[in-house]
């Protein structure tokens, strides 16, 4: 045990739980703890411009690092500023720890006093109250346990008056148990094996819950034994990149060759995939198929559609169990991996039909994305904000691993990309982050935090798909043959704004401008912003 101040004990509890990077803004309820985290624990503090940005950074860090993102804010408005990000984290099922200061209990009329518990619980996030200085280590460990097991943000509320109290501190870090489950025998398992054995055109589908290396290897083994092609949900994008018979994304974003194979399939065996309407291409991939859904979380089975067989279990262990029973029953392969499909996959290209642009031509999304894919470093993190520009980046910008692909649309909100990008950059400091956003999303959330990326010298390239409009609203006006002026904006010169904030900005109207901006990526020494001037009436349809 060690005698220390409460603020130092909280910092030590974070360090004892493996926290090396802390995101947030300092105020009177947390500044001493943050100072101790840096000075006494050797931690790194990433100071944001706004509390919602800090919270998004914590979520982005968890997404990419696989370790818990931790955020610290003061009380009152600082806490209410985090609420949009907390709702997103809950809906996206991303663990995170938010440390909230709180006003003194005795100061009932404190002008920053608000019902922090009620605000946080209303987002769907979990709430823990620091019970006393003596319970710091235990309460922090409880938050870690709840965040990981409940797969959502957890807030720890810390009264400001505790900060300078003395406390005997003893480390009690959280140790995660092995939670890999497998049902060795059940009617559901028997039904699943029977469906798989009878399938003649099966597809093995991986979701975000099956992206670790062991699950990937097991699903590849199972698909090879079954002679089935592989596919992923959008959240598991590029998991099977480079593997034979990889169909890519299953759903509204499928490439044309994959669409044919998925429509022809008679069985989809999903691992760690929610199999939502987008995965089923709004019903187009559902007809004439039987579904087997495997997930370690029973709440996910049947959440969006009722499978013919649902199996609760670890993806890798269950895939190997399926393979074992196929072997023991001497079930032959399905034959779905045929030469015709191999040839179609070999010759298919997402760039079919795209002409080589003349340098003086005005830019368009498909050919810009083609050049980004060709030029940007292959080992990358791709973070996408919300907007109608998403179809091309999601379909055609590749990533080395799904963990290096971050979607920020769980709450249907634009403006959440830059915070996630900063968190991702801290999670993978040796890998550049490609952050693709819209003009409205950048102004709403990216503008404030662009300088945060500059201040912390992060390797982030931001692409603004600037059509001068809020895209979803522009589409609705156009679809009703109405004037879209209300949805359109005359934004500032984003390139000059980026320069003023300490980055490097480029305005791109033609393909010659694009090449100049792309060349700067190769010699970058600061965050870069590329403002793509796009025609609002020539943007791709939303997926």
mmCIF file with all atom_site columns, N, CA and C in Angstrom, residues 378-428:
data_model
loop_
_atom_site.group_PDB
_atom_site.id
_atom_site.type_symbol
_atom_site.label_atom_id
_atom_site.label_alt_id
_atom_site.label_comp_id
_atom_site.label_asym_id
_atom_site.label_entity_id
_atom_site.label_seq_id
_atom_site.pdbx_PDB_ins_code
_atom_site.Cartn_x
_atom_site.Cartn_y
_atom_site.Cartn_z
_atom_site.occupancy
_atom_site.B_iso_or_equiv
_atom_site.pdbx_formal_charge
_atom_site.auth_seq_id
_atom_site.auth_comp_id
_atom_site.auth_asym_id
_atom_site.auth_atom_id
_atom_site.pdbx_PDB_model_num
ATOM 1   N N  . UNK A 1 378 ? -0.530  1.500  -48.368 1.00 0.00 ? 378 UNK A N  1
ATOM 2   C CA . UNK A 1 378 ? -1.399  0.332  -48.211 1.00 0.00 ? 378 UNK A CA 1
ATOM 3   C C  . UNK A 1 378 ? -1.709  0.037  -46.755 1.00 0.00 ? 378 UNK A C  1
ATOM 4   N N  . UNK A 1 379 ? -0.702  0.183  -45.882 1.00 0.00 ? 379 UNK A N  1
ATOM 5   C CA . UNK A 1 379 ? -0.930  -0.015 -44.460 1.00 0.00 ? 379 UNK A CA 1
ATOM 6   C C  . UNK A 1 379 ? -1.518  1.279  -43.920 1.00 0.00 ? 379 UNK A C  1
ATOM 7   N N  . UNK A 1 380 ? -2.814  1.278  -43.749 1.00 0.00 ? 380 UNK A N  1
ATOM 8   C CA . UNK A 1 380 ? -3.546  2.504  -43.434 1.00 0.00 ? 380 UNK A CA 1
ATOM 9   C C  . UNK A 1 380 ? -4.665  2.201  -42.443 1.00 0.00 ? 380 UNK A C  1
ATOM 10  N N  . UNK A 1 381 ? -5.156  3.245  -41.793 1.00 0.00 ? 381 UNK A N  1
ATOM 11  C CA . UNK A 1 381 ? -6.421  3.187  -41.084 1.00 0.00 ? 381 UNK A CA 1
ATOM 12  C C  . UNK A 1 381 ? -7.386  4.064  -41.862 1.00 0.00 ? 381 UNK A C  1
ATOM 13  N N  . UNK A 1 382 ? -8.559  3.536  -42.173 1.00 0.00 ? 382 UNK A N  1
ATOM 14  C CA . UNK A 1 382 ? -9.583  4.285  -42.888 1.00 0.00 ? 382 UNK A CA 1
ATOM 15  C C  . UNK A 1 382 ? -10.713 4.630  -41.923 1.00 0.00 ? 382 UNK A C  1
ATOM 16  N N  . UNK A 1 383 ? -10.941 5.923  -41.735 1.00 0.00 ? 383 UNK A N  1
ATOM 17  C CA . UNK A 1 383 ? -12.021 6.413  -40.879 1.00 0.00 ? 383 UNK A CA 1
ATOM 18  C C  . UNK A 1 383 ? -12.982 7.199  -41.750 1.00 0.00 ? 383 UNK A C  1
ATOM 19  N N  . UNK A 1 384 ? -14.260 6.842  -41.707 1.00 0.00 ? 384 UNK A N  1
ATOM 20  C CA . UNK A 1 384 ? -15.249 7.531  -42.528 1.00 0.00 ? 384 UNK A CA 1
ATOM 21  C C  . UNK A 1 384 ? -16.282 8.229  -41.659 1.00 0.00 ? 384 UNK A C  1
ATOM 22  N N  . UNK A 1 385 ? -16.516 9.480  -41.982 1.00 0.00 ? 385 UNK A N  1
ATOM 23  C CA . UNK A 1 385 ? -17.605 10.245 -41.377 1.00 0.00 ? 385 UNK A CA 1
ATOM 24  C C  . UNK A 1 385 ? -18.891 9.869  -42.109 1.00 0.00 ? 385 UNK A C  1
ATOM 25  N N  . UNK A 1 386 ? -19.983 10.555 -41.791 1.00 0.00 ? 386 UNK A N  1
ATOM 26  C CA . UNK A 1 386 ? -21.251 10.276 -42.450 1.00 0.00 ? 386 UNK A CA 1
ATOM 27  C C  . UNK A 1 386 ? -21.493 11.200 -43.629 1.00 0.00 ? 386 UNK A C  1
ATOM 28  N N  . UNK A 1 387 ? -22.202 10.695 -44.635 1.00 0.00 ? 387 UNK A N  1
ATOM 29  C CA . UNK A 1 387 ? -22.541 11.517 -45.785 1.00 0.00 ? 387 UNK A CA 1
ATOM 30  C C  . UNK A 1 387 ? -22.835 10.669 -47.006 1.00 0.00 ? 387 UNK A C  1
ATOM 31  N N  . UNK A 1 388 ? -23.358 11.287 -48.035 1.00 0.00 ? 388 UNK A N  1
ATOM 32  C CA . UNK A 1 388 ? -23.740 10.536 -49.221 1.00 0.00 ? 388 UNK A CA 1
ATOM 33  C C  . UNK A 1 388 ? -22.555 10.160 -50.107 1.00 0.00 ? 388 UNK A C  1
ATOM 34  N N  . UNK A 1 389 ? -21.374 10.584 -49.741 1.00 0.00 ? 389 UNK A N  1
ATOM 35  C CA . UNK A 1 389 ? -20.153 10.237 -50.469 1.00 0.00 ? 389 UNK A CA 1
ATOM 36  C C  . UNK A 1 389 ? -19.664 8.833  -50.142 1.00 0.00 ? 389 UNK A C  1
ATOM 37  N N  . UNK A 1 390 ? -20.288 8.145  -49.192 1.00 0.00 ? 390 UNK A N  1
ATOM 38  C CA . UNK A 1 390 ? -19.705 6.950  -48.587 1.00 0.00 ? 390 UNK A CA 1
ATOM 39  C C  . UNK A 1 390 ? -19.610 5.741  -49.508 1.00 0.00 ? 390 UNK A C  1
ATOM 40  N N  . UNK A 1 391 ? -20.460 5.646  -50.517 1.00 0.00 ? 391 UNK A N  1
ATOM 41  C CA . UNK A 1 391 ? -20.514 4.431  -51.330 1.00 0.00 ? 391 UNK A CA 1
ATOM 42  C C  . UNK A 1 391 ? -19.150 4.058  -51.888 1.00 0.00 ? 391 UNK A C  1
ATOM 43  N N  . UNK A 1 392 ? -18.485 4.993  -52.538 1.00 0.00 ? 392 UNK A N  1
ATOM 44  C CA . UNK A 1 392 ? -17.199 4.684  -53.169 1.00 0.00 ? 392 UNK A CA 1
ATOM 45  C C  . UNK A 1 392 ? -16.094 4.369  -52.158 1.00 0.00 ? 392 UNK A C  1
ATOM 46  N N  . UNK A 1 393 ? -15.893 5.167  -51.102 1.00 0.00 ? 393 UNK A N  1
ATOM 47  C CA . UNK A 1 393 ? -14.856 4.792  -50.124 1.00 0.00 ? 393 UNK A CA 1
ATOM 48  C C  . UNK A 1 393 ? -15.099 3.450  -49.455 1.00 0.00 ? 393 UNK A C  1
ATOM 49  N N  . UNK A 1 394 ? -16.346 3.166  -49.087 1.00 0.00 ? 394 UNK A N  1
ATOM 50  C CA . UNK A 1 394 ? -16.621 1.895  -48.422 1.00 0.00 ? 394 UNK A CA 1
ATOM 51  C C  . UNK A 1 394 ? -16.376 0.709  -49.357 1.00 0.00 ? 394 UNK A C  1
ATOM 52  N N  . UNK A 1 395 ? -16.754 0.841  -50.605 1.00 0.00 ? 395 UNK A N  1
ATOM 53  C CA . UNK A 1 395 ? -16.599 -0.266 -51.544 1.00 0.00 ? 395 UNK A CA 1
ATOM 54  C C  . UNK A 1 395 ? -15.152 -0.456 -51.992 1.00 0.00 ? 395 UNK A C  1
ATOM 55  N N  . UNK A 1 396 ? -14.423 0.643  -52.188 1.00 0.00 ? 396 UNK A N  1
ATOM 56  C CA . UNK A 1 396 ? -13.198 0.543  -52.983 1.00 0.00 ? 396 UNK A CA 1
ATOM 57  C C  . UNK A 1 396 ? -11.923 1.023  -52.315 1.00 0.00 ? 396 UNK A C  1
ATOM 58  N N  . UNK A 1 397 ? -11.980 1.535  -51.100 1.00 0.00 ? 397 UNK A N  1
ATOM 59  C CA . UNK A 1 397 ? -10.752 1.821  -50.356 1.00 0.00 ? 397 UNK A CA 1
ATOM 60  C C  . UNK A 1 397 ? -10.482 0.645  -49.434 1.00 0.00 ? 397 UNK A C  1
ATOM 61  N N  . UNK A 1 398 ? -9.368  -0.033 -49.644 1.00 0.00 ? 398 UNK A N  1
ATOM 62  C CA . UNK A 1 398 ? -9.075  -1.266 -48.913 1.00 0.00 ? 398 UNK A CA 1
ATOM 63  C C  . UNK A 1 398 ? -8.326  -0.972 -47.615 1.00 0.00 ? 398 UNK A C  1
ATOM 64  N N  . UNK A 1 399 ? -8.381  -1.920 -46.691 1.00 0.00 ? 399 UNK A N  1
ATOM 65  C CA . UNK A 1 399 ? -7.637  -1.827 -45.435 1.00 0.00 ? 399 UNK A CA 1
ATOM 66  C C  . UNK A 1 399 ? -6.939  -3.166 -45.180 1.00 0.00 ? 399 UNK A C  1
ATOM 67  N N  . UNK A 1 400 ? -5.829  -3.161 -44.418 1.00 0.00 ? 400 UNK A N  1
ATOM 68  C CA . UNK A 1 400 ? -5.130  -4.421 -44.147 1.00 0.00 ? 400 UNK A CA 1
ATOM 69  C C  . UNK A 1 400 ? -5.900  -5.352 -43.238 1.00 0.00 ? 400 UNK A C  1
ATOM 70  N N  . UNK A 1 401 ? -6.772  -4.778 -42.385 1.00 0.00 ? 401 UNK A N  1
ATOM 71  C CA . UNK A 1 401 ? -7.507  -5.580 -41.410 1.00 0.00 ? 401 UNK A CA 1
ATOM 72  C C  . UNK A 1 401 ? -8.749  -4.802 -41.012 1.00 0.00 ? 401 UNK A C  1
ATOM 73  N N  . UNK A 1 402 ? -9.860  -5.481 -40.711 1.00 0.00 ? 402 UNK A N  1
ATOM 74  C CA . UNK A 1 402 ? -11.086 -4.759 -40.339 1.00 0.00 ? 402 UNK A CA 1
ATOM 75  C C  . UNK A 1 402 ? -10.917 -3.822 -39.155 1.00 0.00 ? 402 UNK A C  1
ATOM 76  N N  . UNK A 1 403 ? -9.990  -4.141 -38.248 1.00 0.00 ? 403 UNK A N  1
ATOM 77  C CA . UNK A 1 403 ? -9.801  -3.250 -37.105 1.00 0.00 ? 403 UNK A CA 1
ATOM 78  C C  . UNK A 1 403 ? -9.256  -1.899 -37.540 1.00 0.00 ? 403 UNK A C  1
ATOM 79  N N  . UNK A 1 404 ? -8.717  -1.826 -38.744 1.00 0.00 ? 404 UNK A N  1
ATOM 80  C CA . UNK A 1 404 ? -8.210  -0.566 -39.266 1.00 0.00 ? 404 UNK A CA 1
ATOM 81  C C  . UNK A 1 404 ? -9.238  0.128  -40.172 1.00 0.00 ? 404 UNK A C  1
ATOM 82  N N  . UNK A 1 405 ? -10.497 -0.228 -39.987 1.00 0.00 ? 405 UNK A N  1
ATOM 83  C CA . UNK A 1 405 ? -11.613 0.389  -40.703 1.00 0.00 ? 405 UNK A CA 1
ATOM 84  C C  . UNK A 1 405 ? -12.639 0.836  -39.673 1.00 0.00 ? 405 UNK A C  1
ATOM 85  N N  . UNK A 1 406 ? -12.920 2.129  -39.632 1.00 0.00 ? 406 UNK A N  1
ATOM 86  C CA . UNK A 1 406 ? -13.778 2.689  -38.585 1.00 0.00 ? 406 UNK A CA 1
ATOM 87  C C  . UNK A 1 406 ? -14.961 3.404  -39.225 1.00 0.00 ? 406 UNK A C  1
ATOM 88  N N  . UNK A 1 407 ? -16.165 2.953  -38.880 1.00 0.00 ? 407 UNK A N  1
ATOM 89  C CA . UNK A 1 407 ? -17.414 3.575  -39.307 1.00 0.00 ? 407 UNK A CA 1
ATOM 90  C C  . UNK A 1 407 ? -17.961 4.392  -38.138 1.00 0.00 ? 407 UNK A C  1
ATOM 91  N N  . UNK A 1 408 ? -18.495 5.572  -38.425 1.00 0.00 ? 408 UNK A N  1
ATOM 92  C CA . UNK A 1 408 ? -18.944 6.458  -37.345 1.00 0.00 ? 408 UNK A CA 1
ATOM 93  C C  . UNK A 1 408 ? -20.425 6.806  -37.462 1.00 0.00 ? 408 UNK A C  1
ATOM 94  N N  . UNK A 1 409 ? -21.225 5.899  -38.004 1.00 0.00 ? 409 UNK A N  1
ATOM 95  C CA . UNK A 1 409 ? -22.622 6.202  -38.303 1.00 0.00 ? 409 UNK A CA 1
ATOM 96  C C  . UNK A 1 409 ? -23.626 5.447  -37.446 1.00 0.00 ? 409 UNK A C  1
ATOM 97  N N  . UNK A 1 410 ? -23.204 4.895  -36.313 1.00 0.00 ? 410 UNK A N  1
ATOM 98  C CA . UNK A 1 410 ? -24.135 4.107  -35.505 1.00 0.00 ? 410 UNK A CA 1
ATOM 99  C C  . UNK A 1 410 ? -25.320 4.942  -35.023 1.00 0.00 ? 410 UNK A C  1
ATOM 100 N N  . UNK A 1 411 ? -25.120 6.251  -34.841 1.00 0.00 ? 411 UNK A N  1
ATOM 101 C CA . UNK A 1 411 ? -26.180 7.141  -34.385 1.00 0.00 ? 411 UNK A CA 1
ATOM 102 C C  . UNK A 1 411 ? -26.779 7.931  -35.558 1.00 0.00 ? 411 UNK A C  1
ATOM 103 N N  . UNK A 1 412 ? -26.313 7.640  -36.774 1.00 0.00 ? 412 UNK A N  1
ATOM 104 C CA . UNK A 1 412 ? -26.815 8.359  -37.938 1.00 0.00 ? 412 UNK A CA 1
ATOM 105 C C  . UNK A 1 412 ? -26.413 9.813  -37.958 1.00 0.00 ? 412 UNK A C  1
ATOM 106 N N  . UNK A 1 413 ? -25.322 10.146 -37.268 1.00 0.00 ? 413 UNK A N  1
ATOM 107 C CA . UNK A 1 413 ? -24.882 11.532 -37.154 1.00 0.00 ? 413 UNK A CA 1
ATOM 108 C C  . UNK A 1 413 ? -23.663 11.781 -38.020 1.00 0.00 ? 413 UNK A C  1
ATOM 109 N N  . UNK A 1 414 ? -23.618 12.951 -38.658 1.00 0.00 ? 414 UNK A N  1
ATOM 110 C CA . UNK A 1 414 ? -22.385 13.377 -39.306 1.00 0.00 ? 414 UNK A CA 1
ATOM 111 C C  . UNK A 1 414 ? -21.523 14.107 -38.277 1.00 0.00 ? 414 UNK A C  1
ATOM 112 N N  . UNK A 1 415 ? -20.262 14.317 -38.618 1.00 0.00 ? 415 UNK A N  1
ATOM 113 C CA . UNK A 1 415 ? -19.381 15.101 -37.762 1.00 0.00 ? 415 UNK A CA 1
ATOM 114 C C  . UNK A 1 415 ? -18.626 14.327 -36.706 1.00 0.00 ? 415 UNK A C  1
ATOM 115 N N  . UNK A 1 416 ? -18.712 12.989 -36.715 1.00 0.00 ? 416 UNK A N  1
ATOM 116 C CA . UNK A 1 416 ? -18.041 12.190 -35.682 1.00 0.00 ? 416 UNK A CA 1
ATOM 117 C C  . UNK A 1 416 ? -16.712 11.618 -36.157 1.00 0.00 ? 416 UNK A C  1
ATOM 118 N N  . UNK A 1 417 ? -16.315 11.909 -37.396 1.00 0.00 ? 417 UNK A N  1
ATOM 119 C CA . UNK A 1 417 ? -15.147 11.258 -37.976 1.00 0.00 ? 417 UNK A CA 1
ATOM 120 C C  . UNK A 1 417 ? -13.815 11.718 -37.438 1.00 0.00 ? 417 UNK A C  1
ATOM 121 N N  . UNK A 1 418 ? -13.616 13.032 -37.294 1.00 0.00 ? 418 UNK A N  1
ATOM 122 C CA . UNK A 1 418 ? -12.294 13.521 -36.916 1.00 0.00 ? 418 UNK A CA 1
ATOM 123 C C  . UNK A 1 418 ? -11.878 13.035 -35.532 1.00 0.00 ? 418 UNK A C  1
ATOM 124 N N  . UNK A 1 419 ? -12.809 13.034 -34.585 1.00 0.00 ? 419 UNK A N  1
ATOM 125 C CA . UNK A 1 419 ? -12.478 12.517 -33.259 1.00 0.00 ? 419 UNK A CA 1
ATOM 126 C C  . UNK A 1 419 ? -12.039 11.068 -33.316 1.00 0.00 ? 419 UNK A C  1
ATOM 127 N N  . UNK A 1 420 ? -12.786 10.249 -34.046 1.00 0.00 ? 420 UNK A N  1
ATOM 128 C CA . UNK A 1 420 ? -12.391 8.851  -34.223 1.00 0.00 ? 420 UNK A CA 1
ATOM 129 C C  . UNK A 1 420 ? -11.023 8.749  -34.896 1.00 0.00 ? 420 UNK A C  1
ATOM 130 N N  . UNK A 1 421 ? -10.765 9.607  -35.880 1.00 0.00 ? 421 UNK A N  1
ATOM 131 C CA . UNK A 1 421 ? -9.489  9.560  -36.591 1.00 0.00 ? 421 UNK A CA 1
ATOM 132 C C  . UNK A 1 421 ? -8.319  9.843  -35.658 1.00 0.00 ? 421 UNK A C  1
ATOM 133 N N  . UNK A 1 422 ? -8.494  10.787 -34.754 1.00 0.00 ? 422 UNK A N  1
ATOM 134 C CA . UNK A 1 422 ? -7.424  11.110 -33.804 1.00 0.00 ? 422 UNK A CA 1
ATOM 135 C C  . UNK A 1 422 ? -7.192  9.937  -32.859 1.00 0.00 ? 422 UNK A C  1
ATOM 136 N N  . UNK A 1 423 ? -8.278  9.354  -32.353 1.00 0.00 ? 423 UNK A N  1
ATOM 137 C CA . UNK A 1 423 ? -8.118  8.172  -31.504 1.00 0.00 ? 423 UNK A CA 1
ATOM 138 C C  . UNK A 1 423 ? -7.437  7.044  -32.236 1.00 0.00 ? 423 UNK A C  1
ATOM 139 N N  . UNK A 1 424 ? -7.800  6.853  -33.511 1.00 0.00 ? 424 UNK A N  1
ATOM 140 C CA . UNK A 1 424 ? -7.183  5.799  -34.328 1.00 0.00 ? 424 UNK A CA 1
ATOM 141 C C  . UNK A 1 424 ? -5.702  6.064  -34.536 1.00 0.00 ? 424 UNK A C  1
ATOM 142 N N  . UNK A 1 425 ? -5.347  7.331  -34.745 1.00 0.00 ? 425 UNK A N  1
ATOM 143 C CA . UNK A 1 425 ? -3.941  7.683  -34.961 1.00 0.00 ? 425 UNK A CA 1
ATOM 144 C C  . UNK A 1 425 ? -3.095  7.397  -33.726 1.00 0.00 ? 425 UNK A C  1
ATOM 145 N N  . UNK A 1 426 ? -3.676  7.571  -32.553 1.00 0.00 ? 426 UNK A N  1
ATOM 146 C CA . UNK A 1 426 ? -2.952  7.249  -31.313 1.00 0.00 ? 426 UNK A CA 1
ATOM 147 C C  . UNK A 1 426 ? -2.881  5.749  -31.090 1.00 0.00 ? 426 UNK A C  1
ATOM 148 N N  . UNK A 1 427 ? -3.881  5.025  -31.558 1.00 0.00 ? 427 UNK A N  1
ATOM 149 C CA . UNK A 1 427 ? -3.890  3.575  -31.400 1.00 0.00 ? 427 UNK A CA 1
ATOM 150 C C  . UNK A 1 427 ? -2.870  2.907  -32.312 1.00 0.00 ? 427 UNK A C  1
ATOM 151 N N  . UNK A 1 428 ? -2.642  3.474  -33.513 1.00 0.00 ? 428 UNK A N  1
ATOM 152 C CA . UNK A 1 428 ? -1.675  2.923  -34.482 1.00 0.00 ? 428 UNK A CA 1
ATOM 153 C C  . UNK A 1 428 ? -0.762  4.054  -34.920 1.00 0.00 ? 428 UNK A C  1
#
